[in-house]
Tab-separated table of C-alpha atoms in Angstrom:
chain	number	residue	atom	x	y	z
A	818	MET	CA	0.000	0.000	0.000
A	819	ARG	CA	2.790	2.362	1.013
A	820	SER	CA	4.892	1.541	-2.035
A	821	ASN	CA	1.816	2.162	-4.195
A	822	THR	CA	1.466	5.659	-2.719
A	823	LYS	CA	5.145	6.311	-3.316
A	824	LYS	CA	4.828	5.061	-6.881
A	825	GLU	CA	1.796	7.277	-7.474
A	826	LEU	CA	3.588	10.302	-6.067
A	827	LEU	CA	6.582	9.565	-8.265
A	828	LEU	CA	4.392	9.234	-11.348
A	829	LYS	CA	2.489	12.417	-10.518
A	830	TYR	CA	5.368	14.680	-9.580
A	831	GLY	CA	8.515	12.973	-10.960
A	832	ILE	CA	8.389	14.719	-14.355
A	833	PRO	CA	7.497	18.161	-12.895
A	834	CYS	CA	10.393	17.728	-10.424
A	835	LEU	CA	12.696	17.057	-13.363
A	836	SER	CA	11.548	20.331	-14.916
A	837	VAL	CA	12.345	22.105	-11.625
A	838	VAL	CA	15.885	20.669	-11.803
A	839	VAL	CA	16.279	22.197	-15.297
A	840	VAL	CA	15.022	25.515	-13.905
A	841	ALA	CA	17.505	25.353	-11.008
A	842	VAL	CA	20.352	24.731	-13.469
A	843	GLN	CA	19.204	27.709	-15.551
A	844	LEU	CA	19.019	29.989	-12.493
A	845	PHE	CA	22.549	28.911	-11.544
A	846	PHE	CA	23.861	29.711	-15.028
A	847	VAL	CA	22.046	33.069	-15.056
A	848	SER	CA	23.517	34.180	-11.731
A	849	GLU	CA	26.984	32.597	-11.970
A	850	ARG	CA	27.749	32.371	-15.691
A	851	GLN	CA	25.849	35.401	-17.017
A	852	LEU	CA	23.496	33.322	-19.176
A	853	SER	CA	20.675	35.304	-20.779
A	854	LYS	CA	17.348	34.667	-19.049
A	855	TRP	CA	15.913	33.860	-22.473
A	856	LYS	CA	17.735	30.546	-22.651
A	857	GLY	CA	18.391	27.430	-20.592
A	858	GLY	CA	14.806	26.290	-19.947
A	859	GLY	CA	14.066	28.592	-17.010
A	860	TYR	CA	11.059	30.279	-18.671
A	861	GLY	CA	12.606	33.746	-18.338
A	862	MET	CA	11.784	34.802	-21.897
A	863	TYR	CA	10.376	38.316	-22.246
A	864	SER	CA	11.731	39.325	-18.829
A	865	GLU	CA	14.687	41.247	-20.273
A	866	ILE	CA	15.870	42.589	-23.636
A	867	HIS	CA	16.828	39.713	-25.954
A	868	TYR	CA	20.533	38.886	-26.149
A	869	TYR	CA	20.227	39.337	-29.926
A	870	TYR	CA	20.467	43.090	-29.265
A	871	ASN	CA	23.862	42.709	-27.519
A	872	GLN	CA	26.805	44.081	-29.477
A	873	ILE	CA	30.292	42.665	-29.862
A	874	TYR	CA	32.736	45.486	-30.496
A	875	ILE	CA	36.239	44.879	-31.840
A	876	PRO	CA	38.104	48.036	-32.974
A	877	ASP	CA	39.025	47.982	-36.689
A	878	LEU	CA	37.291	44.668	-37.267
A	879	SER	CA	33.860	43.921	-38.698
A	880	VAL	CA	32.038	41.357	-36.581
A	881	ASP	CA	29.628	40.619	-39.456
A	882	SER	CA	32.553	39.561	-41.663
A	883	LEU	CA	34.219	37.689	-38.821
A	884	VAL	CA	31.092	35.570	-38.202
A	885	LYS	CA	31.186	34.396	-41.817
A	886	THR	CA	34.764	33.071	-41.579
A	887	SER	CA	33.851	29.706	-40.020
A	888	LEU	CA	31.157	27.784	-38.178
A	889	GLU	CA	33.413	27.695	-35.098
A	890	MET	CA	33.641	31.498	-35.111
A	891	LYS	CA	29.859	31.805	-35.469
A	892	GLU	CA	29.351	29.468	-32.503
A	893	THR	CA	32.029	31.102	-30.324
A	894	LEU	CA	30.690	34.615	-30.902
A	895	GLY	CA	27.165	33.291	-30.420
A	896	TYR	CA	28.123	31.940	-26.993
A	897	LEU	CA	29.626	35.320	-26.173
A	898	MET	CA	26.326	37.021	-27.028
A	899	VAL	CA	24.162	34.644	-24.969
A	900	MET	CA	26.621	34.187	-22.074
A	901	PRO	CA	29.142	37.076	-21.924
A	902	ASN	CA	31.276	35.674	-19.097
A	903	ASP	CA	35.098	35.752	-18.792
A	904	LYS	CA	35.560	32.272	-20.247
A	905	ASN	CA	33.492	32.943	-23.364
A	906	ILE	CA	35.081	36.338	-24.067
A	907	GLU	CA	38.539	34.781	-23.709
A	908	ASN	CA	37.599	31.929	-26.072
A	909	ALA	CA	36.332	34.480	-28.581
A	910	ALA	CA	39.489	36.613	-28.306
A	911	LYS	CA	41.749	33.559	-28.748
A	912	LEU	CA	39.863	32.387	-31.839
A	913	ILE	CA	39.916	35.891	-33.345
A	914	LEU	CA	43.684	36.074	-32.790
A	915	GLU	CA	44.183	32.704	-34.479
A	916	THR	CA	41.884	33.568	-37.376
A	917	THR	CA	43.055	37.106	-38.116
A	918	GLN	CA	46.808	36.577	-37.506
A	919	ARG	CA	46.889	39.769	-35.440
A	920	ASP	CA	49.377	40.422	-32.640
A	921	SER	CA	46.668	41.527	-30.222
A	922	VAL	CA	42.925	41.928	-30.016
A	923	PHE	CA	40.534	44.003	-27.908
A	924	VAL	CA	37.040	42.523	-27.547
A	925	GLN	CA	34.121	44.167	-25.792
A	926	LEU	CA	30.525	43.085	-25.202
A	927	TRP	CA	27.937	45.843	-24.857
A	928	LYS	CA	24.284	45.493	-23.970
A	929	PRO	CA	21.473	47.898	-24.858
A	930	VAL	CA	20.165	50.208	-22.159
A	931	VAL	CA	16.830	51.918	-22.644
A	932	SER	CA	15.390	54.506	-20.320
A	933	LEU	CA	11.726	55.297	-20.683
A	934	LYS	CA	12.148	58.149	-18.200
A	935	ASN	CA	14.741	59.929	-20.354
A	936	LYS	CA	13.503	58.439	-23.650
A	937	THR	CA	17.047	57.419	-24.556
A	938	PHE	CA	18.861	54.431	-25.964
A	939	THR	CA	22.472	53.837	-25.079
A	940	ARG	CA	24.883	50.961	-24.441
A	941	ALA	CA	26.519	49.607	-21.303
A	942	LEU	CA	29.736	47.614	-21.127
A	943	VAL	CA	29.228	44.042	-19.906
A	944	ASN	CA	32.680	42.512	-20.379
A	945	GLU	CA	35.972	43.191	-22.166
A	946	ILE	CA	39.332	41.583	-22.784
A	947	TYR	CA	42.657	42.647	-24.258
A	948	LEU	CA	44.631	39.660	-25.423
A	949	LYS	CA	48.114	39.550	-26.971
A	950	LYS	CA	49.443	36.704	-29.072
A	951	SER	CA	52.344	36.389	-26.642
A	952	ASP	CA	49.808	35.646	-23.826
A	953	LEU	CA	48.625	32.491	-25.565
B	220	MET	CA	-25.925	18.299	-37.985
B	221	SER	CA	-24.375	14.827	-38.243
B	222	ILE	CA	-20.951	16.460	-38.644
B	223	LEU	CA	-21.483	18.322	-35.360
B	224	ILE	CA	-22.424	15.076	-33.604
B	225	HIS	CA	-19.347	13.411	-35.073
B	226	ILE	CA	-17.110	16.256	-33.821
B	227	LYS	CA	-18.778	16.066	-30.407
B	228	ASN	CA	-18.149	12.305	-30.194
B	229	SER	CA	-14.522	12.714	-31.268
B	230	LEU	CA	-13.971	15.299	-28.574
B	231	LYS	CA	-15.450	13.158	-25.802
B	232	ASP	CA	-12.027	11.787	-24.978
B	233	PRO	CA	-9.853	14.902	-24.534
B	234	ILE	CA	-6.727	12.825	-23.863
B	235	LYS	CA	-6.919	11.057	-27.232
B	236	ILE	CA	-7.373	14.249	-29.212
B	237	ALA	CA	-4.748	16.124	-27.167
B	238	GLN	CA	-2.299	13.238	-27.633
B	239	PHE	CA	-2.870	13.248	-31.374
B	240	LEU	CA	-2.423	17.025	-31.603
B	241	LEU	CA	0.707	16.920	-29.432
B	242	ALA	CA	2.203	14.247	-31.707
B	243	LEU	CA	1.259	16.306	-34.767
B	244	PHE	CA	2.829	19.455	-33.319
B	245	ALA	CA	5.977	17.575	-32.241
B	246	VAL	CA	6.471	16.021	-35.692
B	247	ILE	CA	6.055	19.394	-37.469
B	248	TYR	CA	8.356	21.052	-34.910
B	249	LEU	CA	11.048	18.394	-35.357
B	250	VAL	CA	10.894	18.580	-39.149
B	251	LEU	CA	11.260	22.369	-39.079
B	252	LEU	CA	14.023	22.160	-36.476
B	253	ALA	CA	15.940	19.447	-38.347
B	254	ASP	CA	17.996	22.044	-40.308
B	255	ASP	CA	21.611	20.886	-40.570
B	256	PHE	CA	20.917	17.359	-39.299
B	257	PHE	CA	18.057	16.754	-41.738
B	258	VAL	CA	19.856	13.724	-43.216
B	259	PHE	CA	19.714	11.583	-40.101
B	260	LYS	CA	16.824	13.135	-38.148
B	261	ILE	CA	14.167	12.771	-40.819
B	262	PRO	CA	14.824	9.031	-41.479
B	263	ILE	CA	14.604	8.376	-37.714
B	264	LEU	CA	11.310	10.264	-37.553
B	265	VAL	CA	9.931	8.517	-40.654
B	266	GLY	CA	11.054	5.161	-39.191
B	267	GLY	CA	9.179	5.937	-35.964
B	268	LEU	CA	6.038	6.931	-37.882
B	269	VAL	CA	6.154	3.820	-40.109
B	270	PHE	CA	6.618	1.509	-37.105
B	271	TRP	CA	3.753	3.310	-35.356
B	272	ILE	CA	1.466	2.649	-38.348
B	273	ILE	CA	2.543	-1.020	-38.723
B	274	ASP	CA	2.242	-1.647	-34.986
B	275	TYR	CA	-1.201	0.027	-34.954
B	276	LYS	CA	-3.080	-2.990	-33.571
B	277	LYS	CA	-0.569	-4.220	-31.006
B	278	ARG	CA	0.791	-0.929	-29.703
B	279	ALA	CA	3.140	-2.758	-27.339
B	280	PHE	CA	5.585	0.161	-27.163
B	281	PRO	CA	5.112	3.920	-27.363
B	282	VAL	CA	7.369	3.918	-30.457
B	283	LEU	CA	6.328	7.272	-31.851
B	284	TRP	CA	6.682	9.032	-28.485
B	285	LEU	CA	10.083	7.418	-27.892
B	286	THR	CA	11.260	8.500	-31.355
B	287	ILE	CA	10.101	12.061	-30.702
B	288	LEU	CA	11.752	12.103	-27.273
B	289	VAL	CA	15.083	10.807	-28.612
B	290	LEU	CA	15.147	13.502	-31.316
B	291	LEU	CA	14.215	16.213	-28.807
B	292	ILE	CA	16.910	15.062	-26.371
B	293	ILE	CA	19.533	15.051	-29.151
B	294	ASP	CA	18.773	18.762	-29.618
B	295	VAL	CA	18.899	19.412	-25.864
B	296	ILE	CA	22.311	17.730	-25.569
B	297	GLY	CA	23.736	19.363	-28.684
B	298	SER	CA	22.292	22.834	-28.181
B	299	TYR	CA	21.419	23.156	-24.499
B	300	PHE	CA	21.818	26.936	-24.438
B	301	TRP	CA	20.193	27.461	-27.830
B	302	VAL	CA	16.951	25.483	-27.755
B	303	ALA	CA	13.827	27.455	-26.904
B	304	ASN	CA	12.105	27.201	-23.537
B	305	HIS	CA	9.142	25.411	-25.099
B	306	HIS	CA	11.551	22.719	-26.312
B	307	PHE	CA	12.051	21.744	-22.666
B	308	LEU	CA	8.296	21.852	-22.001
B	309	LEU	CA	7.707	19.645	-25.053
B	310	CYS	CA	10.274	17.127	-23.728
B	311	PHE	CA	8.443	16.904	-20.399
B	312	MET	CA	5.037	16.593	-22.075
B	313	VAL	CA	6.317	13.779	-24.313
B	314	LEU	CA	7.831	12.107	-21.251
B	315	SER	CA	4.391	12.317	-19.594
B	316	MET	CA	2.876	10.615	-22.661
B	317	ILE	CA	5.402	7.783	-22.433
B	318	THR	CA	4.691	7.170	-18.739
B	319	PHE	CA	0.927	7.403	-19.441
B	320	PHE	CA	1.366	4.599	-21.980
B	321	TYR	CA	2.357	2.337	-19.090
B	322	HIS	CA	0.271	3.521	-16.110
B	323	LYS	CA	-2.852	4.343	-18.225
B	324	ARG	CA	-4.239	6.584	-15.467
B	325	SER	CA	-5.701	9.811	-16.776
B	326	SER	CA	-5.677	11.337	-13.266
B	327	ILE	CA	-1.868	11.033	-13.144
B	328	LEU	CA	-1.467	12.479	-16.633
B	329	PHE	CA	-3.754	15.330	-15.594
B	330	VAL	CA	-1.538	16.165	-12.588
B	331	ASN	CA	1.593	15.908	-14.782
B	332	ILE	CA	0.286	18.464	-17.285
B	333	GLN	CA	-1.306	20.704	-14.643
B	334	THR	CA	1.920	20.882	-12.594
B	335	LEU	CA	4.068	21.497	-15.671
B	336	VAL	CA	1.934	24.477	-16.781
B	337	VAL	CA	1.863	25.881	-13.251
B	338	ILE	CA	5.677	25.648	-13.043
B	339	VAL	CA	6.036	27.420	-16.412
B	340	LEU	CA	3.708	30.250	-15.387
B	341	LEU	CA	5.053	30.719	-11.852
B	342	LEU	CA	8.642	30.736	-13.140
B	343	SER	CA	7.700	33.266	-15.781
B	344	VAL	CA	6.158	35.488	-13.073
B	345	PHE	CA	9.184	34.991	-10.803
B	346	GLN	CA	11.706	35.848	-13.539
B	347	LYS	CA	9.764	38.972	-14.495
B	348	LEU	CA	9.352	40.151	-10.894
B	349	PHE	CA	13.107	39.856	-10.351
B	350	SER	CA	13.951	41.762	-13.522
B	351	SER	CA	14.215	45.512	-12.928
B	352	GLN	CA	14.245	45.999	-16.694
B	353	PHE	CA	10.841	44.335	-16.948
B	354	ILE	CA	8.996	45.877	-14.003
B	355	SER	CA	10.258	49.366	-14.867
B	356	GLY	CA	8.613	48.975	-18.294
B	357	ASN	CA	11.954	49.495	-20.079
B	358	PHE	CA	11.818	46.069	-21.729
B	359	TYR	CA	8.435	46.683	-23.389
B	360	TYR	CA	9.449	50.283	-24.145
B	361	HIS	CA	12.521	48.993	-26.047
B	362	ASP	CA	10.709	46.320	-28.033
B	363	ILE	CA	7.521	48.258	-28.789
B	364	ASN	CA	9.384	51.358	-29.986
B	365	GLN	CA	11.375	49.184	-32.393
B	366	GLY	CA	8.209	47.597	-33.782
B	367	ALA	CA	9.062	44.178	-32.392
B	368	MET	CA	5.666	43.803	-30.709
B	369	PHE	CA	1.990	44.344	-31.599
B	370	ARG	CA	2.761	43.971	-35.313
B	371	PRO	CA	-0.938	43.631	-36.325
B	372	LEU	CA	-1.622	47.150	-34.983
B	373	PHE	CA	0.860	48.639	-37.448
B	374	TYR	CA	-1.536	47.831	-40.289
B	375	LEU	CA	-4.020	50.202	-38.624
B	376	PHE	CA	-1.438	52.823	-37.671
B	377	PRO	CA	1.133	53.084	-40.472
B	378	ASP	CA	2.539	56.302	-38.953
B	379	SER	CA	3.611	54.338	-35.887
B	380	LEU	CA	5.377	51.813	-38.107
B	381	GLU	CA	7.266	54.654	-39.733
B	382	ILE	CA	8.410	55.943	-36.329
B	383	ALA	CA	9.427	52.409	-35.277
B	384	ASN	CA	11.495	52.018	-38.444
B	385	GLN	CA	13.102	55.388	-37.742
B	386	ASN	CA	14.048	54.189	-34.235
B	387	VAL	CA	15.553	51.011	-35.704
B	388	ASP	CA	17.591	53.053	-38.217
B	389	ASN	CA	18.827	55.413	-35.491
B	390	ILE	CA	19.918	52.499	-33.309
B	391	LYS	CA	21.641	50.885	-36.291
B	392	LYS	CA	23.570	54.108	-36.906
B	393	LEU	CA	24.500	54.336	-33.239
B	394	LYS	CA	25.794	50.761	-33.312
B	395	GLU	CA	28.152	51.714	-36.128
B	396	SER	CA	29.872	54.165	-33.776
B	397	ASP	CA	32.445	53.323	-31.108
B	398	PRO	CA	30.427	52.452	-27.955
B	399	ASN	CA	33.292	53.758	-25.768
B	400	LEU	CA	32.337	57.289	-26.816
B	401	GLU	CA	29.172	56.717	-24.757
B	402	HIS	CA	26.854	58.322	-27.259
B	403	SER	CA	23.143	57.990	-26.742
B	404	ILE	CA	20.166	58.656	-28.985
B	405	ALA	CA	16.655	59.864	-28.321
B	406	VAL	CA	13.933	57.249	-28.710
B	407	ILE	CA	10.759	58.480	-30.388
B	408	ASP	CA	7.537	57.054	-28.930
B	409	ILE	CA	5.447	55.292	-31.579
B	410	VAL	CA	2.265	56.372	-29.752
B	411	PRO	CA	1.641	59.106	-27.166
B	412	ASN	CA	1.845	58.106	-23.478
B	413	LEU	CA	3.793	54.936	-24.283
B	414	ARG	CA	5.834	55.360	-21.096
B	415	ILE	CA	2.805	54.852	-18.844
B	416	MET	CA	1.331	52.188	-21.090
B	417	THR	CA	4.462	50.013	-20.969
B	418	VAL	CA	4.594	50.115	-17.157
B	419	ILE	CA	0.899	49.183	-16.934
B	420	TYR	CA	1.331	46.423	-19.530
B	421	ALA	CA	4.331	44.990	-17.657
B	422	TRP	CA	2.354	44.688	-14.411
B	423	LEU	CA	-0.720	43.432	-16.277
B	424	THR	CA	1.387	40.647	-17.806
B	425	ILE	CA	2.614	39.579	-14.372
B	426	LEU	CA	-0.901	39.779	-12.929
B	427	VAL	CA	-2.526	37.701	-15.698
B	428	GLU	CA	0.185	35.017	-15.578
B	429	ALA	CA	-0.084	34.836	-11.778
B	430	ILE	CA	-3.905	34.621	-11.877
B	431	VAL	CA	-3.844	31.823	-14.471
B	432	ALA	CA	-1.239	29.910	-12.424
B	433	LEU	CA	-3.235	30.264	-9.195
B	434	PHE	CA	-6.505	29.271	-10.888
B	435	LEU	CA	-4.780	26.231	-12.419
B	436	ILE	CA	-3.661	25.157	-8.942
B	437	TRP	CA	-6.989	25.928	-7.280
B	438	LYS	CA	-9.585	24.941	-9.895
B	439	PRO	CA	-7.903	23.410	-12.946
B	440	ARG	CA	-11.164	22.378	-14.625
B	441	SER	CA	-13.157	25.551	-13.962
B	442	THR	CA	-14.566	27.589	-16.852
B	443	TRP	CA	-12.966	30.739	-15.396
B	444	THR	CA	-9.544	29.089	-15.346
B	445	HIS	CA	-9.756	28.173	-19.001
B	446	LEU	CA	-11.243	31.532	-19.916
B	447	PHE	CA	-8.211	33.255	-18.340
B	448	LEU	CA	-5.823	30.769	-19.985
B	449	ILE	CA	-7.415	31.342	-23.405
B	450	ILE	CA	-7.299	35.133	-22.928
B	451	MET	CA	-3.629	34.885	-21.908
B	452	ILE	CA	-2.711	32.725	-24.933
B	453	CYS	CA	-4.551	35.056	-27.347
B	454	GLY	CA	-3.021	38.119	-25.650
B	455	ILE	CA	0.507	36.737	-26.027
B	456	LEU	CA	-0.112	35.786	-29.674
B	457	PHE	CA	-1.385	39.305	-30.340
B	458	THR	CA	1.677	40.821	-28.625
B	459	LYS	CA	4.115	38.552	-30.441
B	460	LEU	CA	3.650	35.487	-32.653
B	461	GLU	CA	5.013	33.029	-30.086
B	462	THR	CA	3.345	30.201	-31.973
B	463	GLY	CA	5.540	27.380	-30.617
B	464	PHE	CA	4.980	28.036	-26.941
B	465	MET	CA	1.314	28.973	-27.382
B	466	SER	CA	0.650	25.736	-29.285
B	467	LEU	CA	1.908	23.786	-26.284
B	468	LEU	CA	-0.132	25.851	-23.822
B	469	ALA	CA	-3.240	25.264	-25.990
B	470	ILE	CA	-2.547	21.501	-25.945
B	471	CYS	CA	-2.115	21.655	-22.149
B	472	GLY	CA	-5.460	23.492	-21.925
B	473	LEU	CA	-7.021	20.745	-24.039
B	474	PHE	CA	-5.708	18.091	-21.627
B	475	LEU	CA	-7.159	19.940	-18.642
B	476	CYS	CA	-10.547	21.253	-19.847
B	477	THR	CA	-13.875	19.469	-19.911
B	478	SER	CA	-16.255	21.720	-21.837
B	479	LEU	CA	-16.784	21.170	-25.551
B	480	LYS	CA	-16.590	24.898	-26.326
B	481	GLN	CA	-13.232	25.216	-24.556
B	482	LYS	CA	-11.874	22.185	-26.419
B	483	LEU	CA	-12.927	23.699	-29.742
B	484	ILE	CA	-11.292	27.039	-28.874
B	485	TYR	CA	-8.004	25.337	-27.891
B	486	ILE	CA	-8.061	23.269	-31.105
B	487	ALA	CA	-8.753	26.413	-33.157
B	488	ILE	CA	-5.830	28.248	-31.489
B	489	LEU	CA	-3.572	25.272	-32.126
B	490	MET	CA	-4.593	24.971	-35.764
B	491	VAL	CA	-3.937	28.679	-36.368
B	492	CYS	CA	-0.527	28.370	-34.667
B	493	ILE	CA	0.384	25.258	-36.693
B	494	LEU	CA	-0.597	27.000	-39.939
B	495	ILE	CA	1.555	30.012	-39.012
B	496	ILE	CA	4.455	27.694	-38.076
B	497	MET	CA	4.154	25.797	-41.369
B	498	ALA	CA	4.203	29.110	-43.231
B	499	LYS	CA	7.520	29.668	-41.403
B	500	MET	CA	6.184	32.779	-39.728
B	501	GLY	CA	6.150	33.391	-36.005
B	502	TYR	CA	8.540	32.000	-33.437
B	503	HIS	CA	8.820	28.269	-32.985
């Protein structure tokens, strides 16, 4: 009888509990790894401006052209947009150095900032890195 | 008249019809999502469908559901941070279908679906409440002024569309400049009093989602619950064509409702969403 109750509880709430685990993982990544709330299965879509509006800025280099160089570059810069943490910006800088044969690279990630009070649109710096080839 | 009776009889078992529609949605979703891995995903899916048809009488294994789940999980593993939120919800719903195949208890399936929707809604409320950008109205202000929301209204107010396009152009120009110079641009409101409207709409969104979640916990079969859920789904679709997520919420509503009218409304919403998805419009 008792095992039946346990089994019923497991069948009723096992799958929802699994979804809560996914949510907990997403919340961890949002707070510790700077993941956009839009992704990771935590149902945080439409709670902040989409990461698509983030901007990667590299002086004297077109990001649009850079993205087209390889699938790896597209993925690496994509990860930087959705999760602009230190690891991802470093990975992006390393790959850019390897691809462009430069001696150094300066990569910044900016996010949009809108103020309805002032009716303005501007950008705020999220993360940046200056990497030299000699550092690799 | 006989057609109406036939429809009524078909809708008597909401689980059967909801299961069929969920499978239909999942297959369309997987085909559209196949993209680069079309070569191996589609044969797996076709194999699952063929086996499902051959095994029609025996139905010893939930082959189709297992095939769908495997393909969904491949995407989760390969693109964990890229798949949409409704991809996760779809995985859990398919998992519920597989367990239902074995326990065959509609009351358990009902609790599965009810709890999943409640979690989705409460998390959505929680994430919005803890986002200063959302509760201040800045999020809606950004998207609405760029014409990313309420697209149908632009057909009625072409002047607003022009202003939105102007905002997009100005932002594009700003993005061409060095962000370290800390330039900013003025945003032009597409309609008067947009500042107040966005704040009200932000809180209204939170309120509606919270009400639907609480009603689903308290009285999941009540007419009021489903009325609020239907209003919320239609409201979201009007704000933005989130056809993927809304299809799943409509299927969840179908699992949970009892009235014929509600079932027909959910089916109609789902059909419209599927048509939009197949036309490759909307977000899925």
